[in-house]
mmCIF file of C-alpha atoms in Angstrom:
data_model
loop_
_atom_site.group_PDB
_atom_site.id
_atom_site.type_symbol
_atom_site.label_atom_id
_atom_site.label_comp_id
_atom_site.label_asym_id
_atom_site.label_seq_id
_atom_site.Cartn_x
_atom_site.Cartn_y
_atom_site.Cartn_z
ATOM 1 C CA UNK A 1 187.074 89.611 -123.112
ATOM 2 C CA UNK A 2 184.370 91.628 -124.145
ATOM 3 C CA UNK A 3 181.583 89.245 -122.249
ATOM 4 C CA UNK A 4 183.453 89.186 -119.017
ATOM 5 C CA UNK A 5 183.286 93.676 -119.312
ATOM 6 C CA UNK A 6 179.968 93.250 -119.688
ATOM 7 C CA UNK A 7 179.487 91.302 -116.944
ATOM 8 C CA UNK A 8 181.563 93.483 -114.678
ATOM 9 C CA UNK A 9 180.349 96.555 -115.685
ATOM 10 C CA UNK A 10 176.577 95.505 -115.419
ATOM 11 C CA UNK A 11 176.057 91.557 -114.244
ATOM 12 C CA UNK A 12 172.622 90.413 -115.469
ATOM 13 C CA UNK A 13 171.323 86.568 -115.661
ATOM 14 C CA UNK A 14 171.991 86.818 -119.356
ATOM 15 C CA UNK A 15 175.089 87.967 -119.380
ATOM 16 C CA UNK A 16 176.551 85.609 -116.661
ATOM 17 C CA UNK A 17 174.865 82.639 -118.401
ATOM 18 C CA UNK A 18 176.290 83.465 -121.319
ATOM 19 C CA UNK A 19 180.131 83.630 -120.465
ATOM 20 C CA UNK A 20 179.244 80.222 -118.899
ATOM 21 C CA UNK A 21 178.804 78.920 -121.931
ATOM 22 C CA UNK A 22 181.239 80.287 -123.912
ATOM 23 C CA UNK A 23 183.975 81.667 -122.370
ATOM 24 C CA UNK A 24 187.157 79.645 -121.043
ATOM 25 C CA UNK A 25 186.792 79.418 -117.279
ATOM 26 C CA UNK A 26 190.406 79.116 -116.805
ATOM 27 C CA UNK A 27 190.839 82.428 -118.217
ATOM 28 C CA UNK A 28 188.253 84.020 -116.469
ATOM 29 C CA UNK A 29 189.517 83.042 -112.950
ATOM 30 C CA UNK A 30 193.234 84.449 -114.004
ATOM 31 C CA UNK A 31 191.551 87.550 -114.775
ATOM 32 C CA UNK A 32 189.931 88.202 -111.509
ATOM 33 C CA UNK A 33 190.975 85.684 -109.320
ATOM 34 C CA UNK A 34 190.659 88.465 -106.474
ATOM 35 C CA UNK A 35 187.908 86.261 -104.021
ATOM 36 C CA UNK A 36 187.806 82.865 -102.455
ATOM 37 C CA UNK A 37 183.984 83.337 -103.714
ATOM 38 C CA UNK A 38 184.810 83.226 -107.431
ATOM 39 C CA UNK A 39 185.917 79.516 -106.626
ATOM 40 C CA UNK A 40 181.678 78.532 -106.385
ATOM 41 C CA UNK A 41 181.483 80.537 -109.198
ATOM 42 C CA UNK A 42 184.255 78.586 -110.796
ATOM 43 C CA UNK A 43 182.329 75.103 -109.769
ATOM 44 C CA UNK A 44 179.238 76.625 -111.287
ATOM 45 C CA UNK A 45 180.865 77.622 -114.701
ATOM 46 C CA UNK A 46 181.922 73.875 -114.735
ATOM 47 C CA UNK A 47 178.259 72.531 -114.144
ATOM 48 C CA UNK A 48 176.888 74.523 -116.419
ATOM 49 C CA UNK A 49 179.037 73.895 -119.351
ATOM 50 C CA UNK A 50 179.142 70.128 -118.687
ATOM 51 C CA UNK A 51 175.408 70.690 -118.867
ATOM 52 C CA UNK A 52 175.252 72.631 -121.861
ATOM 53 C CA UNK A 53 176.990 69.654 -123.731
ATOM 54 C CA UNK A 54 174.830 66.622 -121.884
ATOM 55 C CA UNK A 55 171.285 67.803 -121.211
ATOM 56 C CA UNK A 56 169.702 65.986 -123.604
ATOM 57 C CA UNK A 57 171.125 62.607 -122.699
ATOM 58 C CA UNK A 58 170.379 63.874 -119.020
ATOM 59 C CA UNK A 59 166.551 64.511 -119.873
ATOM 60 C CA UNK A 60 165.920 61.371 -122.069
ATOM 61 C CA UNK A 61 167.857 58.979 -119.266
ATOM 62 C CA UNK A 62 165.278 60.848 -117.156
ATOM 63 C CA UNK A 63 162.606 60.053 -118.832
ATOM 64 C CA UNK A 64 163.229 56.199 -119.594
ATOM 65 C CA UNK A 65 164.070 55.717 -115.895
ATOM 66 C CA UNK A 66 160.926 57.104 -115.102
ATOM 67 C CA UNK A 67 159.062 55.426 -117.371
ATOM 68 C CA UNK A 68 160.580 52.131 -115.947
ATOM 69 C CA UNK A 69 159.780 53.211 -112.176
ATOM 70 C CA UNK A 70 156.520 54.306 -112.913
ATOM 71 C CA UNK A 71 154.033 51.621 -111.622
ATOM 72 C CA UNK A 72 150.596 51.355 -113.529
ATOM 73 C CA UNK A 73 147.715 49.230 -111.350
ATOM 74 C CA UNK A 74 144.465 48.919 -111.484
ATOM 75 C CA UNK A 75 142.180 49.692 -114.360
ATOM 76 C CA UNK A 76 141.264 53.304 -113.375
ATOM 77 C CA UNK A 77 145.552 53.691 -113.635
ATOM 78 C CA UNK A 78 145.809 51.379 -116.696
ATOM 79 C CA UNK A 79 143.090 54.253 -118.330
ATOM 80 C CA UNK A 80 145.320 56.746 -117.391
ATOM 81 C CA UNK A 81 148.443 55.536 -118.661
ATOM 82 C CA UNK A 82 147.533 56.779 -121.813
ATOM 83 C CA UNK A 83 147.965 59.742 -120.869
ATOM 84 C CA UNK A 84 151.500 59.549 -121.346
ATOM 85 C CA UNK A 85 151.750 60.310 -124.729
ATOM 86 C CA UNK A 86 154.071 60.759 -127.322
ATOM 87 C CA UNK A 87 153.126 64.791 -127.032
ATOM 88 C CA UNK A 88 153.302 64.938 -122.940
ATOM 89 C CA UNK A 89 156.835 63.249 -123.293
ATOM 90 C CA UNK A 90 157.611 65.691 -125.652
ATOM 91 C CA UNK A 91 156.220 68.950 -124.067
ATOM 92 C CA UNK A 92 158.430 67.107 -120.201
ATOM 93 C CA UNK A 93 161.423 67.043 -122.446
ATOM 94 C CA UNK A 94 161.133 70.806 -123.233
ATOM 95 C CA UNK A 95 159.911 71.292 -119.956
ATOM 96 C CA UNK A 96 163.316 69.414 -118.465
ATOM 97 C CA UNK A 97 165.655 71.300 -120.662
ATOM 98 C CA UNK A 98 164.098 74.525 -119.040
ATOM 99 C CA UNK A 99 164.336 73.452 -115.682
ATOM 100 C CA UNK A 100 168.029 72.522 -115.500
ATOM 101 C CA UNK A 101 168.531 76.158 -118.053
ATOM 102 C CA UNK A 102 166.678 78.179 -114.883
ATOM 103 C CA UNK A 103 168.407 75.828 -112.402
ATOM 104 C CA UNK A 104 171.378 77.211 -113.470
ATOM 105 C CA UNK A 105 170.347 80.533 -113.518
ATOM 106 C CA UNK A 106 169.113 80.595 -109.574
ATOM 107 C CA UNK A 107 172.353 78.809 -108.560
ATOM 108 C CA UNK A 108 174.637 81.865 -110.712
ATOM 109 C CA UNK A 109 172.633 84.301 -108.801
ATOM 110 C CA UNK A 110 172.183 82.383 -105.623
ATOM 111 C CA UNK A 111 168.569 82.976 -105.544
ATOM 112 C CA UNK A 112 165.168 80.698 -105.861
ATOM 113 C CA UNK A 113 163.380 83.631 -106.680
ATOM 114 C CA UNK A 114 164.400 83.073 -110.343
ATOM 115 C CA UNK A 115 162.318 79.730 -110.381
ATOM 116 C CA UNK A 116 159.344 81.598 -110.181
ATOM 117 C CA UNK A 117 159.664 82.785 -113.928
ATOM 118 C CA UNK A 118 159.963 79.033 -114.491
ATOM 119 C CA UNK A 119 157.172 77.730 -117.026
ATOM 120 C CA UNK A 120 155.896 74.217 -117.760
ATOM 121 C CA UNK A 121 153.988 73.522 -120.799
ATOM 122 C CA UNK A 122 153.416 69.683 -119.879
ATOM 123 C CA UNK A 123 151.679 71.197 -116.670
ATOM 124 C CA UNK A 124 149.517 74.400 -117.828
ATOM 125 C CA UNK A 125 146.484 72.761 -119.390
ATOM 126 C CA UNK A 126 144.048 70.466 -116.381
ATOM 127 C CA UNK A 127 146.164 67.364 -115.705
ATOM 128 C CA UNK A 128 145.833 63.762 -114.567
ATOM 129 C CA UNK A 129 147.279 62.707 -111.575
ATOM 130 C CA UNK A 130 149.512 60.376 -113.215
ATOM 131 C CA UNK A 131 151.074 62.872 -115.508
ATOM 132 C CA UNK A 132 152.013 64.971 -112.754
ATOM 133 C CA UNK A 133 153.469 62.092 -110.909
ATOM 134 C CA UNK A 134 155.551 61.229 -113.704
ATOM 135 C CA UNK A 135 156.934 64.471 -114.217
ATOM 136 C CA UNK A 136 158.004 64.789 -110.812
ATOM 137 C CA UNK A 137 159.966 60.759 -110.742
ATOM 138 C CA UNK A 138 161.568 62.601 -114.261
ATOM 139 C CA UNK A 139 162.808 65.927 -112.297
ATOM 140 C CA UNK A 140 164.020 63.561 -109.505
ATOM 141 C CA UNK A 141 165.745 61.394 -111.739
ATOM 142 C CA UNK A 142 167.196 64.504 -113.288
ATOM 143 C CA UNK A 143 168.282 65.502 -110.059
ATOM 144 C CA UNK A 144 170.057 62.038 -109.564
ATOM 145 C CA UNK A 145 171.947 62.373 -112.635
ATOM 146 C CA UNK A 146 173.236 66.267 -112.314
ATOM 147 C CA UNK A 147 173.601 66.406 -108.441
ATOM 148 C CA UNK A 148 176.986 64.261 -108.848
ATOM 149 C CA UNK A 149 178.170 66.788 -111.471
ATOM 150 C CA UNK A 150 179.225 69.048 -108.284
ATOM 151 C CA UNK A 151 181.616 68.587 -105.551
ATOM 152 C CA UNK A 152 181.128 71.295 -103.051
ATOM 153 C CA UNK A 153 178.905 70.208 -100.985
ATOM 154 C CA UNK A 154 177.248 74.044 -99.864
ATOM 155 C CA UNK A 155 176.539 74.249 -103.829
ATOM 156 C CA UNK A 156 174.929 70.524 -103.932
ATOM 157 C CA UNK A 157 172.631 71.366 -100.830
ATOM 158 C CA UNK A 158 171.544 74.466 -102.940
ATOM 159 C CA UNK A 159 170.886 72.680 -105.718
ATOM 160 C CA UNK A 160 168.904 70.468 -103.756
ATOM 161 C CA UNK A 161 166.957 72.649 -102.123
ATOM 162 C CA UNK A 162 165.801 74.294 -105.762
ATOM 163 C CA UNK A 163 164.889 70.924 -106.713
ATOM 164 C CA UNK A 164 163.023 70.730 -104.017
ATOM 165 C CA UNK A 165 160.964 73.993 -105.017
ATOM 166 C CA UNK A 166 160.281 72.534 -108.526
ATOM 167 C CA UNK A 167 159.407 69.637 -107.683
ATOM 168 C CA UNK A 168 156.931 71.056 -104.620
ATOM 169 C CA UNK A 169 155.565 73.641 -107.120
ATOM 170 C CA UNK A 170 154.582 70.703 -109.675
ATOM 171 C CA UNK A 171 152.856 68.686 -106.786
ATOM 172 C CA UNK A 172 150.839 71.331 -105.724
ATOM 173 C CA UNK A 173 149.403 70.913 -109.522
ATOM 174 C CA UNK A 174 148.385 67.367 -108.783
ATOM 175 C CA UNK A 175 144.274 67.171 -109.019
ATOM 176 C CA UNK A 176 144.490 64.758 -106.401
ATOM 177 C CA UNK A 177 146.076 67.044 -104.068
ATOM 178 C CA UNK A 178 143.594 69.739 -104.921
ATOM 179 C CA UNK A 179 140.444 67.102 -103.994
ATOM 180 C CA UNK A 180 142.512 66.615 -100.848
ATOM 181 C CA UNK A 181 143.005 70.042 -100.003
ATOM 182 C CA UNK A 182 139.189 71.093 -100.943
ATOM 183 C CA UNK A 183 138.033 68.089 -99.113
ATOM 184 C CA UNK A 184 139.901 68.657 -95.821
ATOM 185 C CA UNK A 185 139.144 72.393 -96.300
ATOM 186 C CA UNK A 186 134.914 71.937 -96.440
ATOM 187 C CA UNK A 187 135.652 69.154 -93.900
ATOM 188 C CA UNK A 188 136.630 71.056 -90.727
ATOM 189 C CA UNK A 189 134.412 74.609 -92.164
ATOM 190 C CA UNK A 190 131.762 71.767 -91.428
ATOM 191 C CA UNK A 191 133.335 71.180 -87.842
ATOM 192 C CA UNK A 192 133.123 74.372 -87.037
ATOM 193 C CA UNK A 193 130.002 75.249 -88.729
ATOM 194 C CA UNK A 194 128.034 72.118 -86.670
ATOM 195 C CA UNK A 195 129.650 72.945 -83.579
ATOM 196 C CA UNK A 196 127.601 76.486 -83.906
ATOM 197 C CA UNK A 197 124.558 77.213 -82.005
ATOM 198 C CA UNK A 198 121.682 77.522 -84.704
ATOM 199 C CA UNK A 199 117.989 77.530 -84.504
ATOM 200 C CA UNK A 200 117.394 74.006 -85.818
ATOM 201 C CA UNK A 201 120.023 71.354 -84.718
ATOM 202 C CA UNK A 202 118.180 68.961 -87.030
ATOM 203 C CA UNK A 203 118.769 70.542 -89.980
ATOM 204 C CA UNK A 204 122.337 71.066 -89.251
ATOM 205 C CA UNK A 205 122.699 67.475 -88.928
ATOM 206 C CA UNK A 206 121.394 66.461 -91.629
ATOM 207 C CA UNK A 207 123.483 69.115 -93.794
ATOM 208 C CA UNK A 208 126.507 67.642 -91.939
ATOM 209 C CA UNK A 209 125.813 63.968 -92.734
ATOM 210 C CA UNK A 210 125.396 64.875 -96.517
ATOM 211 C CA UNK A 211 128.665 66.150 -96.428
ATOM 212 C CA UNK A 212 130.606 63.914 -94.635
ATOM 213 C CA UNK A 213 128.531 61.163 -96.965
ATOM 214 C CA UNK A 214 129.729 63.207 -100.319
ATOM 215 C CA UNK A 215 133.314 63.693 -98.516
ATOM 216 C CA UNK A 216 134.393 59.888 -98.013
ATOM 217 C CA UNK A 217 132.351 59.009 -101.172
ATOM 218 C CA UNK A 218 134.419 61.318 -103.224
ATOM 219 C CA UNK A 219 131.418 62.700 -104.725
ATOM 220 C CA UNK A 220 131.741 66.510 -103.887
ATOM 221 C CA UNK A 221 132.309 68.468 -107.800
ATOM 222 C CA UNK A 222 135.534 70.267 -108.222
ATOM 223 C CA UNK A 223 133.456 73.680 -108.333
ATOM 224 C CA UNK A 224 132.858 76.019 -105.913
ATOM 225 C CA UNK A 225 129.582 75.605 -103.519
ATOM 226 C CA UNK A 226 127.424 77.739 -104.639
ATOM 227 C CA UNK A 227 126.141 80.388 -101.862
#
């Protein structure tokens, strides 16, 4: 009983994740079976020990349905595919294993803010599209396999909803995205910049057909334009 003083004396993520783990739920609920809250708490216990014991096979099923959804076309995508390699799978399996351990933590605590300390290897160093992509149909598939571990259906919209914020967090890392967002950025600064009054309407013309030109050409560099 020492873990479950702890806890109630001073409740950290720590603490709470480890009494999860390893002690009995049963007896922790006859010991302070005082609030109708303690029975999420009791739900949440359950998930995360079920997930203690299976989130290996979770991750790897993960990964091999992704790698079966995963669509390769094209040559510039057949180039790309090998960038799935034996490392990236490796560093997403790591990665996985820390996203359901932090998953659990936000849900104990009832609060996203703990995915922020979330870290992913497979996504620090510049990435391809594709990787990115994949990573995200593993999470999802991740999040196929664990959502049905819960019944309540308040605790699986949470859980959802964190998914959600890993998976939106990844995207946001996909170098497509960031072309997008720069192009559609320097696209309507261009907008308003034409629409301007200026000395030689020419000259702003021309500027603005070289853009649009570089824009739809997909030529414009990745840098910032210099001033």
């Amino acid at each position: 009983m020492q873990n479950i003083a702890m806890i109630t004396s001073e409740p950290t993520i720590a603490s709470v994740t480890e009494l999860a783990i390893n002690v009995n739920t049963n007896s922790f609920m006859d010991t302070f079976n005082t609030d109708g809250s303690l029975l999420r708490l009791r739900e949440i216990l359950e998930f995360v020990q079920i997930l203690t014991v299976t989130a290996k096979k979770i991750v790897q099923e993960a990964i091999l349905a992704a790698t079966q959804e995963t669509t390769i076309t094209g040559t510039r995508e057949a180039i790309n595919q090998e960038s799935i390699t034996l490392e990236f799978l490796t560093d997403i399996s790591s990665d996985c294993k820390n996203i359901l351990r932090y998953l659990t933590y936000a849900l104990i605590g009832t609060d996203a803010l703990v995915l922020e300390q979330l870290s992913l290897k497979s996504v620090q160093s510049p990435s391809q599209s594709l990787q990115i992509q994949f990573l995200i149909t593993v999470v999802r598939q991740i999040q196929r396999l664990a959502v049905p571990l819960l019944k309540n259906p308040d605790i699986v919209t949470e859980l959802d909803s964190y998914f959600a914020n890993i998976i939106s967090r990844i995207d946001d890392q996909d170098p497509l995205r960031i072309r997008n967002n720069q192009s559609q950025g320097l696209a309507k600064l261009a907008e308003e910049w034409l629409a301007e009054d200026i000395e030689d309407p020419n000259e702003q013309e021309e500027t603005w057909n070289y853009l649009r030109n570089a824009l739809n050409n997909g030529t414009l560099s990745h840098r910032p334009i210099p001033a």
